[in-house]
Amino acid sequence: MTPLHGHEPYDAIVLGAGAAGLFCAATAGQRGKRVLLLDHAEQPGKKILISGGGRCNFTNVDTAPDRYLSSNAHFAKSALSRYRPADFIEMVEAYGIAWHEKTLGQLFCDGSARQIVAMLLEECAKGDVELVCGEALGEIGHADGLYRVDFGERSARAKALVIATGGPSIPKMGATGFAYDLARKFGLKVVQPRPALVPLTLPGEEALFRDLSGVSTEVIARAGRAAFREAALFTHRGLSGPSILQISSYWKRGDTVTTQFLPDRGEGWLRDLKRERPRTTLRKVLSEGLPERLADVLCEKLGLTGELGAMTDKALAAAEARLARWPFLPDGSEGFAKAEVTAGGIDTAGLSSKTMEAGKVPGLFAIGEAVDVTGWLGGYNFQWAWASARAAGLAI
Ligand code: FDA
């Protein structure tokens, strides 16, 4: 192995040039630290490039700690409070990147996610960060107060090592569980990683719904105590759309997911309609607020045909209750191949919430998706990447 820069150690080696790694390296570099940033992919920030449909939903103005899942609900508070969406927006604006709010506080580039990657690379350049892409990482060790990382045919040493290699979601893009192996090697615990923000699959018995592939409607999706009001989309394998992706992060195998169809209808709405329009049918009523094909399937499942006037109030109340909590029992999810993020990860119990440094392994940091902090859909995961990266970048 040829040592990089002779034998002079770096202040930090950052592993992973994704959202968190780029921003951490830039932050530390601009504080005068010598930083080496390594990634096995040929180009940095690949997930940023595909994010938000190519426009990168780079933050969410409603960021708050309760929009994150973690074994320790308090862990994200410190970093999130010290680097806020407004701070990132300030940098985006300083680079002249035009943006807009799409919905629910989600901010996107008007142009392209490439602008965000270019901005982060420019920030790294300002901090004289040395970026090496396309080299596989080899042995990683710690001796005499220095971390040593072999990569390609070379080797480098540093006082600090930052794990920013993300989670295993979308492995075909080069995502790996490398962060967990490395964390375990240094004695850190890992909370069982699982796919999150992922479509759910339905068993064969639900073929009628799977035949609705492509149909979408606004619902309130619920699992346990979590509830999200957004669109649900039927797919040939089951359920997707923003409300389902959100609820998937809370869903566990064996749990029922319910969807509330026509969420604006108040209690007794079918009974009231029966009085007002007794000659109308349930199918007609449902198709006034839902796609026709979905209305057909719901009527068939409810087993109610004919005019409302011919139905008992009890039957209508039962139909209303079912429509308000329509139960689906997913048999799984589409897995890491389709998951937008990974829930679980490096256990926060071993990390400082202020600096992201491992309490028992001085100089070792973990940031971004690799850590057991997972945001809702809608820019929250990037905000965590920026905030945790900033916390570590200031502490190195
Ligand atoms: P990230 O995955 O970005 O970076 C990790 C880096 O480590 C990568 O560059 C990878 O190549 C490298 N690496 C991995 N293993 C390695 C190894 N063994 N050796 C060397 N390098 C290695 N979030 C959001 O807030 N808004 C959005 O719009 C979207 N959209 C979106 C779309 C899609 C399709 C996906 C899959 C994900 C999103 N996300 C998102 C989630 C967001 O992309 C994610 O949370 C962040 O990229 C996490 O940043 P990190 O830097 O932690 O990991």
Tab-separated table of C-alpha atoms and ligand atoms in Angstrom:
chain	number	residue	atom	x	y	z
A	1	MET	CA	0.000	0.000	0.000
A	2	THR	CA	1.287	3.467	-0.896
A	3	PRO	CA	0.577	5.958	1.874
A	4	LEU	CA	-1.200	9.075	0.622
A	5	HIS	CA	0.660	12.338	1.330
A	6	GLY	CA	3.716	10.574	2.739
A	7	HIS	CA	3.197	9.774	6.382
A	8	GLU	CA	1.404	12.974	7.350
A	9	PRO	CA	-1.923	11.925	8.880
A	10	TYR	CA	-5.158	13.648	7.957
A	11	ASP	CA	-7.360	15.244	10.559
A	12	ALA	CA	-10.237	13.131	9.281
A	13	ILE	CA	-11.086	10.472	6.742
A	14	VAL	CA	-14.758	10.535	5.771
A	15	LEU	CA	-16.100	7.287	4.321
A	16	GLY	CA	-18.932	7.842	1.820
A	17	ALA	CA	-19.349	10.898	-0.427
A	18	GLY	CA	-23.141	11.020	-0.215
A	19	ALA	CA	-25.219	13.808	1.271
A	20	ALA	CA	-23.836	13.489	4.801
A	21	GLY	CA	-20.217	12.722	3.862
A	22	LEU	CA	-19.913	15.630	1.422
A	23	PHE	CA	-21.353	18.137	3.864
A	24	CYS	CA	-19.325	16.861	6.822
A	25	ALA	CA	-16.084	16.951	4.815
A	26	ALA	CA	-16.855	20.484	3.594
A	27	THR	CA	-17.672	21.697	7.119
A	28	ALA	CA	-14.486	20.273	8.629
A	29	GLY	CA	-12.356	21.337	5.649
A	30	GLN	CA	-13.546	24.922	5.864
A	31	ARG	CA	-12.493	24.941	9.515
A	32	GLY	CA	-8.952	24.273	8.335
A	33	LYS	CA	-8.993	20.512	8.898
A	34	ARG	CA	-7.231	18.242	6.392
A	35	VAL	CA	-9.916	15.909	5.148
A	36	LEU	CA	-9.851	12.898	2.842
A	37	LEU	CA	-13.265	11.860	1.466
A	38	LEU	CA	-13.546	8.341	0.007
A	39	ASP	CA	-16.305	6.633	-1.974
A	40	HIS	CA	-16.345	3.362	-3.872
A	41	ALA	CA	-18.779	4.753	-6.459
A	42	GLU	CA	-17.429	6.434	-9.579
A	43	GLN	CA	-19.204	9.686	-8.736
A	44	PRO	CA	-20.258	11.389	-5.495
A	45	GLY	CA	-23.840	12.023	-4.367
A	46	LYS	CA	-25.565	9.419	-6.538
A	47	LYS	CA	-28.656	9.269	-4.323
A	48	ILE	CA	-28.915	13.043	-4.330
A	49	LEU	CA	-28.948	12.943	-8.138
A	50	ILE	CA	-31.951	10.602	-8.294
A	51	SER	CA	-33.753	12.113	-5.314
A	52	GLY	CA	-37.043	13.923	-5.587
A	53	GLY	CA	-37.516	12.677	-9.162
A	54	GLY	CA	-34.241	14.402	-10.162
A	55	ARG	CA	-35.128	17.694	-8.445
A	56	CYS	CA	-33.931	16.770	-4.913
A	57	ASN	CA	-36.379	17.465	-2.113
A	58	PHE	CA	-33.454	18.877	-0.144
A	59	THR	CA	-35.238	19.796	3.100
A	60	ASN	CA	-38.577	20.220	4.794
A	61	VAL	CA	-39.465	23.491	6.484
A	62	ASP	CA	-41.596	21.591	9.029
A	63	THR	CA	-38.604	19.626	10.305
A	64	ALA	CA	-39.103	18.620	13.936
A	65	PRO	CA	-37.732	15.725	15.975
A	66	ASP	CA	-41.115	13.964	16.078
A	67	ARG	CA	-40.855	13.395	12.330
A	68	TYR	CA	-38.003	10.928	12.856
A	69	LEU	CA	-38.000	7.292	13.958
A	70	SER	CA	-35.246	6.095	16.262
A	71	SER	CA	-34.865	3.813	19.260
A	72	ASN	CA	-34.056	7.047	21.107
A	73	ALA	CA	-36.688	9.623	20.175
A	74	HIS	CA	-34.575	12.428	21.706
A	75	PHE	CA	-31.310	11.719	19.932
A	76	ALA	CA	-31.895	13.806	16.787
A	77	LYS	CA	-33.004	16.921	18.696
A	78	SER	CA	-29.601	18.429	19.326
A	79	ALA	CA	-28.209	18.247	15.785
A	80	LEU	CA	-31.537	19.253	14.197
A	81	SER	CA	-31.826	22.286	16.448
A	82	ARG	CA	-28.316	23.491	15.631
A	83	TYR	CA	-28.617	23.140	11.841
A	84	ARG	CA	-32.064	24.004	10.586
A	85	PRO	CA	-33.755	24.002	7.182
A	86	ALA	CA	-33.246	27.803	7.054
A	87	ASP	CA	-29.476	27.274	7.304
A	88	PHE	CA	-29.444	24.939	4.326
A	89	ILE	CA	-31.776	27.224	2.357
A	90	GLU	CA	-29.364	30.098	2.997
A	91	MET	CA	-26.552	28.121	1.366
A	92	VAL	CA	-28.788	27.042	-1.543
A	93	GLU	CA	-29.702	30.683	-2.154
A	94	ALA	CA	-26.095	31.845	-1.869
A	95	TYR	CA	-25.409	29.532	-4.831
A	96	GLY	CA	-28.311	31.052	-6.774
A	97	ILE	CA	-30.184	27.734	-6.868
A	98	ALA	CA	-33.875	28.438	-7.447
A	99	TRP	CA	-36.297	26.369	-5.367
A	100	HIS	CA	-39.991	26.012	-4.648
A	101	GLU	CA	-42.221	24.472	-2.004
A	102	LYS	CA	-44.179	21.656	-3.578
A	103	THR	CA	-46.453	20.498	-0.776
A	104	LEU	CA	-46.359	19.842	2.982
A	105	GLY	CA	-43.228	21.925	3.522
A	106	GLN	CA	-41.188	19.993	0.934
A	107	LEU	CA	-38.582	22.120	-0.866
A	108	PHE	CA	-37.335	21.113	-4.314
A	109	CYS	CA	-34.889	22.622	-6.812
A	110	ASP	CA	-36.644	24.335	-9.715
A	111	GLY	CA	-33.885	22.976	-11.949
A	112	SER	CA	-31.992	19.824	-11.086
A	113	ALA	CA	-30.550	17.809	-8.197
A	114	ARG	CA	-27.213	18.187	-9.999
A	115	GLN	CA	-27.117	21.745	-8.640
A	116	ILE	CA	-27.117	20.422	-5.055
A	117	VAL	CA	-24.243	18.019	-5.779
A	118	ALA	CA	-22.304	20.785	-7.555
A	119	MET	CA	-22.873	23.080	-4.556
A	120	LEU	CA	-21.621	20.456	-2.093
A	121	LEU	CA	-18.560	19.759	-4.243
A	122	GLU	CA	-17.829	23.473	-4.394
A	123	GLU	CA	-18.137	23.638	-0.594
A	124	CYS	CA	-15.665	20.724	-0.364
A	125	ALA	CA	-13.287	22.510	-2.746
A	126	LYS	CA	-13.449	25.621	-0.526
A	127	GLY	CA	-12.262	23.426	2.336
A	128	ASP	CA	-9.507	21.774	0.241
A	129	VAL	CA	-11.110	18.371	0.773
A	130	GLU	CA	-9.348	15.592	-1.136
A	131	LEU	CA	-12.022	13.486	-2.813
A	132	VAL	CA	-11.210	10.010	-4.129
A	133	CYS	CA	-14.013	8.124	-5.903
A	134	GLY	CA	-14.122	4.717	-7.540
A	135	GLU	CA	-11.732	2.944	-5.162
A	136	ALA	CA	-12.911	-0.020	-3.081
A	137	LEU	CA	-12.261	0.281	0.622
A	138	GLY	CA	-9.984	-2.367	2.115
A	139	GLU	CA	-8.729	-2.939	5.649
A	140	ILE	CA	-9.663	-0.361	8.273
A	141	GLY	CA	-7.867	-0.327	11.595
A	142	HIS	CA	-6.936	1.796	14.584
A	143	ALA	CA	-3.518	1.943	16.217
A	144	ASP	CA	-1.506	4.533	18.144
A	145	GLY	CA	-4.404	6.985	18.155
A	146	LEU	CA	-4.752	6.953	14.375
A	147	TYR	CA	-7.277	5.346	12.036
A	148	ARG	CA	-5.829	3.656	8.976
A	149	VAL	CA	-7.877	3.061	5.841
A	150	ASP	CA	-6.716	1.046	2.841
A	151	PHE	CA	-8.400	1.903	-0.444
A	152	GLY	CA	-7.493	0.710	-3.924
A	153	GLU	CA	-3.706	0.377	-3.860
A	154	ARG	CA	-3.281	3.136	-1.304
A	155	SER	CA	-3.541	3.761	2.382
A	156	ALA	CA	-4.135	6.813	4.594
A	157	ARG	CA	-4.199	7.596	8.296
A	158	ALA	CA	-6.193	10.137	10.282
A	159	LYS	CA	-7.057	11.198	13.801
A	160	ALA	CA	-10.775	10.895	13.073
A	161	LEU	CA	-12.844	8.514	11.003
A	162	VAL	CA	-16.382	9.347	9.905
A	163	ILE	CA	-18.780	6.593	8.848
A	164	ALA	CA	-21.075	8.157	6.228
A	165	THR	CA	-21.709	5.203	3.941
A	166	GLY	CA	-25.503	5.288	4.336
A	167	GLY	CA	-27.778	2.253	4.499
A	168	PRO	CA	-28.409	-0.713	2.195
A	169	SER	CA	-31.512	0.645	0.440
A	170	ILE	CA	-31.270	0.458	-3.371
A	171	PRO	CA	-28.238	-1.885	-3.523
A	172	LYS	CA	-28.095	-1.641	-7.313
A	173	MET	CA	-26.876	1.945	-6.802
A	174	GLY	CA	-23.936	0.723	-4.731
A	175	ALA	CA	-25.642	1.014	-1.334
A	176	THR	CA	-24.226	-1.414	1.219
A	177	GLY	CA	-24.452	-2.426	4.872
A	178	PHE	CA	-20.777	-1.524	5.183
A	179	ALA	CA	-21.464	1.064	7.910
A	180	TYR	CA	-22.899	-1.599	10.197
A	181	ASP	CA	-19.972	-4.014	9.750
A	182	LEU	CA	-17.520	-1.240	10.478
A	183	ALA	CA	-19.484	0.002	13.490
A	184	ARG	CA	-19.623	-3.535	14.922
A	185	LYS	CA	-15.901	-3.948	14.341
A	186	PHE	CA	-15.351	-0.980	16.656
A	187	GLY	CA	-17.755	-2.352	19.263
A	188	LEU	CA	-20.830	-0.256	18.418
A	189	LYS	CA	-24.263	-1.877	18.424
A	190	VAL	CA	-26.587	-1.874	15.431
A	191	VAL	CA	-30.371	-1.669	15.633
A	192	GLN	CA	-31.773	-4.244	13.193
A	193	PRO	CA	-31.932	-2.446	9.823
A	194	ARG	CA	-35.189	-2.710	7.892
A	195	PRO	CA	-36.577	-1.219	4.679
A	196	ALA	CA	-38.576	1.993	5.226
A	197	LEU	CA	-40.511	4.354	2.957
A	198	VAL	CA	-41.196	1.239	0.912
A	199	PRO	CA	-44.240	-0.131	-0.981
A	200	LEU	CA	-46.126	-2.901	0.844
A	201	THR	CA	-47.166	-6.151	-0.811
A	202	LEU	CA	-50.600	-7.774	-0.523
A	203	PRO	CA	-51.304	-11.517	-0.539
A	204	GLY	CA	-53.068	-13.325	-3.399
A	205	GLU	CA	-56.471	-13.077	-1.652
A	206	GLU	CA	-56.392	-9.344	-2.337
A	207	ALA	CA	-56.221	-9.878	-6.114
A	208	LEU	CA	-59.176	-7.550	-6.634
A	209	PHE	CA	-57.152	-4.643	-5.223
A	210	ARG	CA	-53.986	-5.661	-7.070
A	211	ASP	CA	-56.025	-5.522	-10.292
A	212	LEU	CA	-56.474	-1.806	-9.580
A	213	SER	CA	-52.802	-1.200	-10.382
A	214	GLY	CA	-52.304	2.495	-11.209
A	215	VAL	CA	-55.409	3.741	-9.370
A	216	SER	CA	-54.750	6.280	-6.622
A	217	THR	CA	-56.845	8.221	-4.136
A	218	GLU	CA	-56.370	10.304	-1.009
A	219	VAL	CA	-56.705	8.324	2.219
A	220	ILE	CA	-55.654	8.407	5.835
A	221	ALA	CA	-53.357	5.399	6.224
A	222	ARG	CA	-52.904	4.084	9.763
A	223	ALA	CA	-50.679	1.521	11.469
A	224	GLY	CA	-50.564	1.431	15.243
A	225	ARG	CA	-50.757	5.048	16.389
A	226	ALA	CA	-49.244	6.519	13.219
A	227	ALA	CA	-51.524	8.141	10.630
A	228	PHE	CA	-50.753	9.904	7.341
A	229	ARG	CA	-53.202	11.701	5.084
A	230	GLU	CA	-51.909	11.621	1.527
A	231	ALA	CA	-52.442	9.647	-1.666
A	232	ALA	CA	-52.414	5.843	-1.688
A	233	LEU	CA	-51.630	4.041	-4.928
A	234	PHE	CA	-52.641	0.485	-5.817
A	235	THR	CA	-49.866	-1.450	-7.566
A	236	HIS	CA	-49.740	-4.886	-9.168
A	237	ARG	CA	-47.949	-6.076	-6.004
A	238	GLY	CA	-49.940	-4.192	-3.388
A	239	LEU	CA	-49.945	-0.655	-1.995
A	240	SER	CA	-47.753	2.382	-2.518
A	241	GLY	CA	-48.098	6.176	-2.779
A	242	PRO	CA	-46.942	8.696	-0.170
A	243	SER	CA	-49.380	7.709	2.611
A	244	ILE	CA	-48.353	4.049	2.344
A	245	LEU	CA	-44.617	4.814	2.074
A	246	GLN	CA	-44.938	6.886	5.243
A	247	ILE	CA	-46.873	4.234	7.130
A	248	SER	CA	-44.469	1.489	5.970
A	249	SER	CA	-41.792	2.964	8.255
A	250	TYR	CA	-44.042	2.196	11.239
A	251	TRP	CA	-45.409	-1.113	9.924
A	252	LYS	CA	-44.183	-4.459	11.216
A	253	ARG	CA	-44.907	-7.884	9.744
A	254	GLY	CA	-48.243	-9.102	11.079
A	255	ASP	CA	-49.611	-5.573	11.588
A	256	THR	CA	-52.760	-4.453	9.825
A	257	VAL	CA	-52.672	-1.220	7.829
A	258	THR	CA	-56.009	0.543	7.561
A	259	THR	CA	-56.952	3.144	4.998
A	260	GLN	CA	-59.739	5.644	5.471
A	261	PHE	CA	-61.408	6.205	2.131
A	262	LEU	CA	-63.253	9.513	1.588
A	263	PRO	CA	-61.626	11.002	4.700
A	264	ASP	CA	-63.715	14.197	4.631
A	265	ARG	CA	-67.067	12.426	5.030
A	266	GLY	CA	-68.445	12.889	8.540
A	267	GLU	CA	-70.136	10.273	10.723
A	268	GLY	CA	-73.522	9.164	9.415
A	269	TRP	CA	-72.910	10.429	5.881
A	270	LEU	CA	-74.314	7.293	4.209
A	271	ARG	CA	-77.435	7.331	6.386
A	272	ASP	CA	-77.941	11.032	5.571
A	273	LEU	CA	-77.555	10.312	1.856
A	274	LYS	CA	-80.108	7.535	2.122
A	275	ARG	CA	-82.615	10.125	3.403
A	276	GLU	CA	-81.693	12.699	0.745
A	277	ARG	CA	-81.287	10.395	-2.291
A	278	PRO	CA	-82.898	7.028	-1.535
A	279	ARG	CA	-82.895	5.996	-5.224
A	280	THR	CA	-79.152	6.365	-5.624
A	281	THR	CA	-76.793	3.380	-5.337
A	282	LEU	CA	-73.764	2.920	-3.096
A	283	ARG	CA	-71.630	2.491	-6.195
A	284	LYS	CA	-72.787	5.862	-7.526
A	285	VAL	CA	-72.153	7.559	-4.188
A	286	LEU	CA	-68.659	6.098	-3.834
A	287	SER	CA	-67.691	6.923	-7.407
A	288	GLU	CA	-68.534	10.583	-6.737
A	289	GLY	CA	-65.474	10.739	-4.483
A	290	LEU	CA	-63.323	7.811	-5.608
A	291	PRO	CA	-62.003	6.455	-8.922
A	292	GLU	CA	-64.739	4.300	-10.513
A	293	ARG	CA	-62.723	1.080	-10.553
A	294	LEU	CA	-61.993	1.445	-6.848
A	295	ALA	CA	-65.662	2.181	-6.118
A	296	ASP	CA	-66.563	-1.074	-7.947
A	297	VAL	CA	-64.137	-3.154	-5.901
A	298	LEU	CA	-65.202	-1.597	-2.593
A	299	CYS	CA	-68.890	-2.253	-3.385
A	300	GLU	CA	-68.125	-5.834	-4.331
A	301	LYS	CA	-66.148	-6.360	-1.118
A	302	LEU	CA	-68.880	-4.738	0.971
A	303	GLY	CA	-71.482	-6.942	-0.732
A	304	LEU	CA	-73.940	-4.061	-0.975
A	305	THR	CA	-75.789	-3.624	-4.253
A	306	GLY	CA	-78.983	-1.821	-5.095
A	307	GLU	CA	-80.472	1.464	-3.899
A	308	LEU	CA	-79.521	3.127	-0.607
A	309	GLY	CA	-83.226	3.364	0.294
A	310	ALA	CA	-83.409	-0.449	0.380
A	311	MET	CA	-80.510	-0.763	2.840
A	312	THR	CA	-80.886	-0.742	6.606
A	313	ASP	CA	-79.241	2.024	8.627
A	314	LYS	CA	-77.277	-0.703	10.406
A	315	ALA	CA	-75.865	-2.016	7.123
A	316	LEU	CA	-74.940	1.510	6.066
A	317	ALA	CA	-73.275	2.240	9.414
A	318	ALA	CA	-71.261	-0.975	9.055
A	319	ALA	CA	-70.212	0.004	5.505
A	320	GLU	CA	-69.229	3.466	6.741
A	321	ALA	CA	-67.140	1.980	9.545
A	322	ARG	CA	-65.381	-0.350	7.116
A	323	LEU	CA	-64.658	2.487	4.662
A	324	ALA	CA	-63.218	4.531	7.535
A	325	ARG	CA	-60.831	1.724	8.623
A	326	TRP	CA	-60.433	-0.517	5.585
A	327	PRO	CA	-58.099	-3.280	6.765
A	328	PHE	CA	-55.210	-4.552	4.677
A	329	LEU	CA	-52.867	-7.234	5.974
A	330	PRO	CA	-49.655	-6.827	3.946
A	331	ASP	CA	-47.574	-9.990	3.619
A	332	GLY	CA	-44.354	-8.009	3.280
A	333	SER	CA	-42.728	-5.050	1.606
A	334	GLU	CA	-40.840	-4.627	-1.640
A	335	GLY	CA	-37.656	-4.705	0.466
A	336	PHE	CA	-34.352	-2.864	0.275
A	337	ALA	CA	-34.500	-2.988	-3.538
A	338	LYS	CA	-37.313	-0.409	-3.470
A	339	ALA	CA	-36.924	1.230	-0.053
A	340	GLU	CA	-36.181	4.937	-0.136
A	341	VAL	CA	-34.366	4.663	3.190
A	342	THR	CA	-33.255	2.168	5.816
A	343	ALA	CA	-34.720	2.356	9.302
A	344	GLY	CA	-32.552	1.133	12.165
A	345	GLY	CA	-28.773	1.300	11.885
A	346	ILE	CA	-25.909	2.285	14.168
A	347	ASP	CA	-27.333	2.467	17.683
A	348	THR	CA	-27.511	6.032	18.935
A	349	ALA	CA	-26.861	4.773	22.483
A	350	GLY	CA	-23.167	4.602	21.608
A	351	LEU	CA	-23.011	8.088	20.019
A	352	SER	CA	-22.949	11.646	21.344
A	353	SER	CA	-26.021	13.513	20.115
A	354	LYS	CA	-23.968	16.736	20.078
A	355	THR	CA	-21.000	15.560	18.033
A	356	MET	CA	-22.014	12.158	16.623
A	357	GLU	CA	-18.772	10.761	18.074
A	358	ALA	CA	-18.738	7.263	19.542
A	359	GLY	CA	-18.486	7.598	23.318
A	360	LYS	CA	-16.190	4.606	23.755
A	361	VAL	CA	-14.163	5.003	20.537
A	362	PRO	CA	-12.620	8.485	20.465
A	363	GLY	CA	-12.308	9.901	16.971
A	364	LEU	CA	-14.930	7.609	15.432
A	365	PHE	CA	-18.048	9.392	14.136
A	366	ALA	CA	-21.217	8.140	12.413
A	367	ILE	CA	-23.629	10.375	10.493
A	368	GLY	CA	-26.542	10.338	8.045
A	369	GLU	CA	-28.629	7.323	7.155
A	370	ALA	CA	-26.080	4.896	8.653
A	371	VAL	CA	-27.341	5.982	12.083
A	372	ASP	CA	-30.581	4.775	13.666
A	373	VAL	CA	-32.467	7.975	12.786
A	374	THR	CA	-34.985	7.804	9.938
A	375	GLY	CA	-37.109	10.654	8.693
A	376	TRP	CA	-40.533	10.844	7.175
A	377	LEU	CA	-40.903	11.152	3.441
A	378	GLY	CA	-40.483	14.700	2.137
A	379	GLY	CA	-36.982	16.113	2.659
A	380	TYR	CA	-36.585	15.031	6.282
A	381	ASN	CA	-33.868	12.498	5.540
A	382	PHE	CA	-31.662	15.008	3.768
A	383	GLN	CA	-32.174	17.466	6.625
A	384	TRP	CA	-30.931	14.776	9.022
A	385	ALA	CA	-27.955	14.119	6.724
A	386	TRP	CA	-27.043	17.855	6.711
A	387	ALA	CA	-27.624	18.342	10.455
A	388	SER	CA	-25.730	15.258	11.634
A	389	ALA	CA	-22.915	16.000	9.164
A	390	ARG	CA	-22.656	19.542	10.451
A	391	ALA	CA	-22.511	18.352	14.076
A	392	ALA	CA	-19.630	15.983	13.289
A	393	GLY	CA	-17.888	18.423	10.930
A	394	LEU	CA	-17.724	21.015	13.710
A	395	ALA	CA	-16.405	18.493	16.246
A	396	ILE	CA	-13.627	16.851	14.248
B	1	FDA	P1	-25.966	8.217	0.933
B	1	FDA	O1	-26.582	6.911	0.550
B	1	FDA	O2	-26.424	9.445	0.284
B	1	FDA	O3	-24.384	8.162	0.712
B	1	FDA	C1	-23.617	7.044	1.088
B	1	FDA	C2	-22.377	7.029	0.222
B	1	FDA	O4	-21.523	5.978	0.687
B	1	FDA	C3	-22.678	6.749	-1.240
B	1	FDA	O5	-22.044	7.716	-2.042
B	1	FDA	C4	-22.136	5.338	-1.451
B	1	FDA	O6	-21.599	5.160	-2.761
B	1	FDA	C5	-21.044	5.241	-0.401
B	1	FDA	N1	-20.796	3.873	0.028
B	1	FDA	C6	-21.699	2.944	0.395
B	1	FDA	N2	-21.064	1.804	0.716
B	1	FDA	C7	-19.750	2.016	0.545
B	1	FDA	C8	-18.602	1.201	0.691
B	1	FDA	N3	-18.693	-0.067	1.084
B	1	FDA	N4	-17.383	1.756	0.419
B	1	FDA	C9	-17.279	3.060	0.017
B	1	FDA	N5	-18.336	3.871	-0.167
B	1	FDA	C10	-19.562	3.353	0.106
B	1	FDA	N6	-34.436	12.012	0.985
B	1	FDA	C11	-34.915	13.275	1.067
B	1	FDA	O7	-34.792	13.905	2.119
B	1	FDA	N7	-35.501	13.853	-0.036
B	1	FDA	C12	-35.644	13.195	-1.219
B	1	FDA	O8	-36.132	13.758	-2.219
B	1	FDA	C13	-35.199	11.849	-1.284
B	1	FDA	N8	-35.398	11.115	-2.419
B	1	FDA	C14	-34.904	9.835	-2.493
B	1	FDA	C15	-35.126	9.085	-3.656
B	1	FDA	C16	-34.624	7.788	-3.741
B	1	FDA	C17	-34.902	6.972	-4.975
B	1	FDA	C18	-33.874	7.251	-2.666
B	1	FDA	C19	-33.290	5.866	-2.745
B	1	FDA	C20	-33.676	7.990	-1.508
B	1	FDA	C21	-34.201	9.278	-1.396
B	1	FDA	N9	-34.045	10.025	-0.240
B	1	FDA	C22	-34.559	11.291	-0.173
B	1	FDA	C23	-33.268	9.523	0.903
B	1	FDA	C24	-31.844	10.140	0.861
B	1	FDA	O9	-31.308	9.911	-0.424
B	1	FDA	C25	-30.945	9.527	1.920
B	1	FDA	O10	-31.561	9.584	3.174
B	1	FDA	C26	-29.614	10.270	1.968
B	1	FDA	O11	-28.977	10.156	0.716
B	1	FDA	C27	-28.715	9.705	3.058
B	1	FDA	O12	-27.479	10.354	2.981
B	1	FDA	P2	-26.154	9.602	3.427
B	1	FDA	O13	-25.035	10.498	3.031
B	1	FDA	O14	-26.272	9.133	4.811
B	1	FDA	O15	-26.119	8.291	2.516
